Amino acid sequence: MKITWLGHSCFSLEYDGYKIITDPYEGVPGYPDLNLNANAVYCSHQHFDHSAVHRVTVSPAAKSPFTIREIPAYHDDKQGKSRGENMIRVFTAGGVSVAHMGDLGHLLTPAQKSELGAPDVILMPIGGVYTLDARQAKKACDEIGARCVIPMHYHHAPYGLSNLGGLDEFLALWNRNAVHMLPGPDWTVTHQLSGVIVPMFRA
């Protein structure tokens, strides 16, 4: 499976010629507006920076190689009373599973952890304010036990919401040997890498 970071919390997941877009954004400072094509698009919740589905042109129906599991969660640590609900989705194809955590605002309950299992890759928000912050995200990653973690939803000047935390605080919580900085925005999941995978955004 090929994973491409398109900025903020938006990714494309591709397998066998089929492409899924997750959490397309609009109006996020620094990032250019998206203009994408895909076979399907999914949003973790309906905030502007995760639900710009009109920025994705959906191709005619095709048989999907992906199976998708949904795990209801919250955008805050008050059971949704502050920011509403958030949907975690696990996308599986070709023996690889990728969990997009959306704007997760709390540590997972035992029931949610059991339902999630241990995906190969988790796409984890780390910027705080609206989601888990760096330390909370690291704790969540440790509890989930995925082989690979890709951070998302953080500020990296000039990109992203300026009140979010950056990448350095999150990476400082990991063994340096576990951090892999990619030269570009995409990565084909292999069994050779584990730890934190950091794509490079390209406008």
PDB file of C-alpha atoms in Angstrom, residues 2-197:
ATOM      1  CA  LYS A   2       1.224   3.472  -0.887  1.00  0.00           C
ATOM      2  CA  ILE A   3       0.558   6.280   1.600  1.00  0.00           C
ATOM      3  CA  THR A   4       0.915   9.924   0.562  1.00  0.00           C
ATOM      4  CA  TRP A   5       0.677  12.828   3.011  1.00  0.00           C
ATOM      5  CA  LEU A   6      -1.192  15.673   1.343  1.00  0.00           C
ATOM      6  CA  GLY A   7      -0.878  18.040   4.303  1.00  0.00           C
ATOM      7  CA  HIS A   8      -2.652  18.546   7.643  1.00  0.00           C
ATOM      8  CA  SER A   9      -4.627  15.303   8.209  1.00  0.00           C
ATOM      9  CA  CYS A  10      -5.208  14.487   4.555  1.00  0.00           C
ATOM     10  CA  PHE A  11      -3.713  11.340   3.043  1.00  0.00           C
ATOM     11  CA  SER A  12      -4.168   9.211  -0.026  1.00  0.00           C
ATOM     12  CA  LEU A  13      -4.063   5.439   0.354  1.00  0.00           C
ATOM     13  CA  GLU A  14      -3.455   3.495  -2.842  1.00  0.00           C
ATOM     14  CA  TYR A  15      -3.521  -0.207  -3.574  1.00  0.00           C
ATOM     15  CA  ASP A  16      -3.902  -2.071  -6.861  1.00  0.00           C
ATOM     16  CA  GLY A  17      -4.880   1.103  -8.723  1.00  0.00           C
ATOM     17  CA  TYR A  18      -7.593   2.107  -6.236  1.00  0.00           C
ATOM     18  CA  LYS A  19      -7.185   5.389  -4.347  1.00  0.00           C
ATOM     19  CA  ILE A  20      -8.833   6.584  -1.141  1.00  0.00           C
ATOM     20  CA  ILE A  21      -8.592  10.163   0.169  1.00  0.00           C
ATOM     21  CA  THR A  22      -9.006  10.820   3.876  1.00  0.00           C
ATOM     22  CA  ASP A  23      -9.922  14.134   5.542  1.00  0.00           C
ATOM     23  CA  PRO A  24      -9.514  16.627   2.676  1.00  0.00           C
ATOM     24  CA  TYR A  25      -9.061  20.177   3.951  1.00  0.00           C
ATOM     25  CA  GLU A  26      -9.772  23.711   2.843  1.00  0.00           C
ATOM     26  CA  GLY A  27      -8.713  27.019   4.352  1.00  0.00           C
ATOM     27  CA  VAL A  28      -5.820  25.699   6.454  1.00  0.00           C
ATOM     28  CA  PRO A  29      -3.113  28.418   6.606  1.00  0.00           C
ATOM     29  CA  GLY A  30      -0.142  27.851   4.323  1.00  0.00           C
ATOM     30  CA  TYR A  31      -1.511  24.812   2.528  1.00  0.00           C
ATOM     31  CA  PRO A  32      -2.745  25.337  -1.024  1.00  0.00           C
ATOM     32  CA  ASP A  33      -6.296  24.284  -1.790  1.00  0.00           C
ATOM     33  CA  LEU A  34      -6.554  20.664  -2.824  1.00  0.00           C
ATOM     34  CA  ASN A  35      -7.548  19.470  -6.295  1.00  0.00           C
ATOM     35  CA  LEU A  36      -7.630  15.688  -6.126  1.00  0.00           C
ATOM     36  CA  ASN A  37      -8.972  12.627  -7.906  1.00  0.00           C
ATOM     37  CA  ALA A  38      -9.833   9.394  -6.130  1.00  0.00           C
ATOM     38  CA  ASN A  39     -12.137   6.400  -6.105  1.00  0.00           C
ATOM     39  CA  ALA A  40     -13.529   7.237  -2.655  1.00  0.00           C
ATOM     40  CA  VAL A  41     -13.268   9.910   0.037  1.00  0.00           C
ATOM     41  CA  TYR A  42     -13.785   9.640   3.806  1.00  0.00           C
ATOM     42  CA  CYS A  43     -13.965  12.275   6.552  1.00  0.00           C
ATOM     43  CA  SER A  44     -13.411  11.678  10.250  1.00  0.00           C
ATOM     44  CA  HIS A  45     -15.751  14.570  11.127  1.00  0.00           C
ATOM     45  CA  GLN A  46     -17.338  17.615   9.557  1.00  0.00           C
ATOM     46  CA  HIS A  47     -15.001  20.476  10.503  1.00  0.00           C
ATOM     47  CA  PHE A  48     -13.740  22.579   7.568  1.00  0.00           C
ATOM     48  CA  ASP A  49     -10.193  21.271   7.781  1.00  0.00           C
ATOM     49  CA  HIS A  50     -11.309  17.637   7.434  1.00  0.00           C
ATOM     50  CA  SER A  51     -14.402  17.609   5.228  1.00  0.00           C
ATOM     51  CA  ALA A  52     -13.717  19.501   1.975  1.00  0.00           C
ATOM     52  CA  VAL A  53     -15.098  16.676  -0.147  1.00  0.00           C
ATOM     53  CA  HIS A  54     -15.792  19.119  -2.991  1.00  0.00           C
ATOM     54  CA  ARG A  55     -12.004  19.283  -3.442  1.00  0.00           C
ATOM     55  CA  VAL A  56     -12.007  15.626  -4.551  1.00  0.00           C
ATOM     56  CA  THR A  57     -13.339  14.431  -7.904  1.00  0.00           C
ATOM     57  CA  VAL A  58     -14.618  10.891  -7.381  1.00  0.00           C
ATOM     58  CA  SER A  59     -14.044   8.454 -10.236  1.00  0.00           C
ATOM     59  CA  PRO A  60     -16.786   6.160 -11.553  1.00  0.00           C
ATOM     60  CA  ALA A  61     -17.553   3.209  -9.309  1.00  0.00           C
ATOM     61  CA  ALA A  62     -14.888   0.510  -9.161  1.00  0.00           C
ATOM     62  CA  LYS A  63     -14.455  -2.574  -7.024  1.00  0.00           C
ATOM     63  CA  SER A  64     -12.495  -1.642  -3.930  1.00  0.00           C
ATOM     64  CA  PRO A  65      -9.664  -3.868  -2.634  1.00  0.00           C
ATOM     65  CA  PHE A  66     -10.007  -2.164   0.776  1.00  0.00           C
ATOM     66  CA  THR A  67     -11.969  -3.314   3.771  1.00  0.00           C
ATOM     67  CA  ILE A  68     -12.880  -0.543   6.214  1.00  0.00           C
ATOM     68  CA  ARG A  69     -13.662  -0.704   9.922  1.00  0.00           C
ATOM     69  CA  GLU A  70     -15.069   2.258  11.838  1.00  0.00           C
ATOM     70  CA  ILE A  71     -14.526   2.967  15.537  1.00  0.00           C
ATOM     71  CA  PRO A  72     -16.528   5.850  17.024  1.00  0.00           C
ATOM     72  CA  ALA A  73     -14.514   8.211  19.234  1.00  0.00           C
ATOM     73  CA  TYR A  74     -14.539  11.867  20.299  1.00  0.00           C
ATOM     74  CA  HIS A  75     -12.889  15.132  19.288  1.00  0.00           C
ATOM     75  CA  ASP A  76     -12.296  16.021  22.954  1.00  0.00           C
ATOM     76  CA  ASP A  77     -11.912  14.399  26.366  1.00  0.00           C
ATOM     77  CA  LYS A  78     -15.483  15.256  27.404  1.00  0.00           C
ATOM     78  CA  GLN A  79     -17.291  12.625  25.317  1.00  0.00           C
ATOM     79  CA  GLY A  80     -17.903  15.107  22.543  1.00  0.00           C
ATOM     80  CA  LYS A  81     -19.419  17.875  24.632  1.00  0.00           C
ATOM     81  CA  SER A  82     -16.803  20.427  23.482  1.00  0.00           C
ATOM     82  CA  ARG A  83     -16.044  19.482  19.862  1.00  0.00           C
ATOM     83  CA  GLY A  84     -18.290  16.591  18.923  1.00  0.00           C
ATOM     84  CA  GLU A  85     -17.649  13.129  17.602  1.00  0.00           C
ATOM     85  CA  ASN A  86     -14.700  11.734  15.659  1.00  0.00           C
ATOM     86  CA  MET A  87     -14.530   8.570  13.559  1.00  0.00           C
ATOM     87  CA  ILE A  88     -11.423   6.375  13.546  1.00  0.00           C
ATOM     88  CA  ARG A  89     -11.183   4.283  10.385  1.00  0.00           C
ATOM     89  CA  VAL A  90      -8.986   1.268   9.701  1.00  0.00           C
ATOM     90  CA  PHE A  91      -8.265   0.716   6.004  1.00  0.00           C
ATOM     91  CA  THR A  92      -6.930  -2.735   5.060  1.00  0.00           C
ATOM     92  CA  ALA A  93      -5.676  -3.961   1.677  1.00  0.00           C
ATOM     93  CA  GLY A  94      -2.982  -6.379   0.573  1.00  0.00           C
ATOM     94  CA  GLY A  95      -2.412  -7.566   4.117  1.00  0.00           C
ATOM     95  CA  VAL A  96      -1.610  -4.044   5.387  1.00  0.00           C
ATOM     96  CA  SER A  97      -3.852  -2.090   7.769  1.00  0.00           C
ATOM     97  CA  VAL A  98      -3.696   1.684   8.263  1.00  0.00           C
ATOM     98  CA  ALA A  99      -5.660   3.475  10.996  1.00  0.00           C
ATOM     99  CA  HIS A 100      -6.545   7.135  10.456  1.00  0.00           C
ATOM    100  CA  MET A 101      -7.249   8.512  13.922  1.00  0.00           C
ATOM    101  CA  GLY A 102      -8.949  11.722  12.753  1.00  0.00           C
ATOM    102  CA  ASP A 103      -9.018  14.511  15.337  1.00  0.00           C
ATOM    103  CA  LEU A 104      -8.733  12.160  18.291  1.00  0.00           C
ATOM    104  CA  GLY A 105      -9.083  14.172  21.488  1.00  0.00           C
ATOM    105  CA  HIS A 106      -8.678  11.491  24.161  1.00  0.00           C
ATOM    106  CA  LEU A 107      -6.817   8.318  25.003  1.00  0.00           C
ATOM    107  CA  LEU A 108      -8.635   5.213  23.831  1.00  0.00           C
ATOM    108  CA  THR A 109     -10.855   3.234  26.156  1.00  0.00           C
ATOM    109  CA  PRO A 110     -10.102  -0.482  26.647  1.00  0.00           C
ATOM    110  CA  ALA A 111     -13.034  -1.305  24.368  1.00  0.00           C
ATOM    111  CA  GLN A 112     -11.759   1.019  21.627  1.00  0.00           C
ATOM    112  CA  LYS A 113      -8.234  -0.403  21.898  1.00  0.00           C
ATOM    113  CA  SER A 114      -9.607  -3.919  21.608  1.00  0.00           C
ATOM    114  CA  GLU A 115     -11.647  -2.997  18.545  1.00  0.00           C
ATOM    115  CA  LEU A 116      -8.711  -1.173  16.923  1.00  0.00           C
ATOM    116  CA  GLY A 117      -6.218  -3.963  17.516  1.00  0.00           C
ATOM    117  CA  ALA A 118      -2.653  -3.362  16.322  1.00  0.00           C
ATOM    118  CA  PRO A 119      -2.694  -1.923  12.798  1.00  0.00           C
ATOM    119  CA  ASP A 120       0.522  -1.814  10.807  1.00  0.00           C
ATOM    120  CA  VAL A 121       0.384   1.992  10.570  1.00  0.00           C
ATOM    121  CA  ILE A 122      -1.402   4.679  12.558  1.00  0.00           C
ATOM    122  CA  LEU A 123      -1.907   8.231  11.305  1.00  0.00           C
ATOM    123  CA  MET A 124      -1.874  10.152  14.596  1.00  0.00           C
ATOM    124  CA  PRO A 125      -2.670  13.817  15.376  1.00  0.00           C
ATOM    125  CA  ILE A 126       0.028  15.346  17.599  1.00  0.00           C
ATOM    126  CA  GLY A 127      -0.481  19.118  17.633  1.00  0.00           C
ATOM    127  CA  GLY A 128      -2.666  19.504  20.712  1.00  0.00           C
ATOM    128  CA  VAL A 129      -5.310  22.224  21.274  1.00  0.00           C
ATOM    129  CA  TYR A 130      -7.987  20.364  19.289  1.00  0.00           C
ATOM    130  CA  THR A 131      -6.478  16.866  19.537  1.00  0.00           C
ATOM    131  CA  LEU A 132      -3.999  14.890  21.572  1.00  0.00           C
ATOM    132  CA  ASP A 133      -0.768  16.766  22.198  1.00  0.00           C
ATOM    133  CA  ALA A 134       2.702  15.291  21.694  1.00  0.00           C
ATOM    134  CA  ARG A 135       2.915  13.467  25.027  1.00  0.00           C
ATOM    135  CA  GLN A 136      -0.644  12.188  24.870  1.00  0.00           C
ATOM    136  CA  ALA A 137      -0.111  11.041  21.293  1.00  0.00           C
ATOM    137  CA  LYS A 138       3.058   9.153  22.276  1.00  0.00           C
ATOM    138  CA  LYS A 139       1.159   7.433  25.088  1.00  0.00           C
ATOM    139  CA  ALA A 140      -1.633   6.497  22.690  1.00  0.00           C
ATOM    140  CA  CYS A 141       0.905   5.123  20.197  1.00  0.00           C
ATOM    141  CA  ASP A 142       2.536   3.029  22.911  1.00  0.00           C
ATOM    142  CA  GLU A 143      -0.827   1.652  24.009  1.00  0.00           C
ATOM    143  CA  ILE A 144      -1.900   0.794  20.462  1.00  0.00           C
ATOM    144  CA  GLY A 145       1.396  -0.842  19.560  1.00  0.00           C
ATOM    145  CA  ALA A 146       1.354  -0.242  15.799  1.00  0.00           C
ATOM    146  CA  ARG A 147       4.577  -0.991  13.956  1.00  0.00           C
ATOM    147  CA  CYS A 148       4.686   2.439  12.299  1.00  0.00           C
ATOM    148  CA  VAL A 149       3.384   5.893  13.232  1.00  0.00           C
ATOM    149  CA  ILE A 150       2.918   8.825  10.857  1.00  0.00           C
ATOM    150  CA  PRO A 151       2.298  12.145  12.689  1.00  0.00           C
ATOM    151  CA  MET A 152      -0.272  14.605  11.346  1.00  0.00           C
ATOM    152  CA  HIS A 153      -2.261  17.714  12.303  1.00  0.00           C
ATOM    153  CA  TYR A 154       0.648  19.855  13.500  1.00  0.00           C
ATOM    154  CA  HIS A 155       2.219  23.219  12.672  1.00  0.00           C
ATOM    155  CA  HIS A 156       5.318  23.348  10.470  1.00  0.00           C
ATOM    156  CA  ALA A 157       5.832  26.901   9.304  1.00  0.00           C
ATOM    157  CA  PRO A 158       4.398  28.177   7.074  1.00  0.00           C
ATOM    158  CA  TYR A 159       1.958  25.285   7.049  1.00  0.00           C
ATOM    159  CA  GLY A 160      -0.832  24.476   9.457  1.00  0.00           C
ATOM    160  CA  LEU A 161      -2.840  26.156  12.180  1.00  0.00           C
ATOM    161  CA  SER A 162      -0.424  28.434  14.018  1.00  0.00           C
ATOM    162  CA  ASN A 163      -1.695  27.526  17.506  1.00  0.00           C
ATOM    163  CA  LEU A 164      -0.833  23.855  17.080  1.00  0.00           C
ATOM    164  CA  GLY A 165       2.327  22.303  18.429  1.00  0.00           C
ATOM    165  CA  GLY A 166       5.125  21.298  16.085  1.00  0.00           C
ATOM    166  CA  LEU A 167       6.862  18.069  15.182  1.00  0.00           C
ATOM    167  CA  ASP A 168      10.007  18.374  17.307  1.00  0.00           C
ATOM    168  CA  GLU A 169       8.282  17.869  20.652  1.00  0.00           C
ATOM    169  CA  PHE A 170       6.749  14.612  19.445  1.00  0.00           C
ATOM    170  CA  LEU A 171       9.936  13.259  17.886  1.00  0.00           C
ATOM    171  CA  ALA A 172      11.910  14.058  21.066  1.00  0.00           C
ATOM    172  CA  LEU A 173       9.847  11.414  22.878  1.00  0.00           C
ATOM    173  CA  TRP A 174      11.159   8.627  20.631  1.00  0.00           C
ATOM    174  CA  ASN A 175      14.508   6.927  20.329  1.00  0.00           C
ATOM    175  CA  ARG A 176      16.389   8.735  17.565  1.00  0.00           C
ATOM    176  CA  ASN A 177      16.949   5.444  15.728  1.00  0.00           C
ATOM    177  CA  ALA A 178      13.187   4.943  15.538  1.00  0.00           C
ATOM    178  CA  VAL A 179      12.606   8.149  13.553  1.00  0.00           C
ATOM    179  CA  HIS A 180      12.743   7.983   9.752  1.00  0.00           C
ATOM    180  CA  MET A 181      12.562  11.271   7.818  1.00  0.00           C
ATOM    181  CA  LEU A 182      11.388  10.671   4.257  1.00  0.00           C
ATOM    182  CA  PRO A 183      12.654  12.716   1.296  1.00  0.00           C
ATOM    183  CA  GLY A 184       9.139  13.187  -0.089  1.00  0.00           C
ATOM    184  CA  PRO A 185       5.451  12.953   0.767  1.00  0.00           C
ATOM    185  CA  ASP A 186       4.833   9.295  -0.085  1.00  0.00           C
ATOM    186  CA  TRP A 187       5.842   5.958   1.313  1.00  0.00           C
ATOM    187  CA  THR A 188       5.110   2.391   0.283  1.00  0.00           C
ATOM    188  CA  VAL A 189       4.564   0.349   3.438  1.00  0.00           C
ATOM    189  CA  THR A 190       7.260  -2.277   3.861  1.00  0.00           C
ATOM    190  CA  HIS A 191       8.341  -4.534   6.676  1.00  0.00           C
ATOM    191  CA  GLN A 192      11.830  -3.015   6.651  1.00  0.00           C
ATOM    192  CA  LEU A 193      10.824   0.133   8.571  1.00  0.00           C
ATOM    193  CA  SER A 194       9.260   0.543  11.980  1.00  0.00           C
ATOM    194  CA  GLY A 195       8.913   3.494  14.324  1.00  0.00           C
ATOM    195  CA  VAL A 196       7.963   7.036  13.329  1.00  0.00           C
ATOM    196  CA  ILE A 197       7.727   7.704   9.598  1.00  0.00           C
TER     197      ILE A 197
END
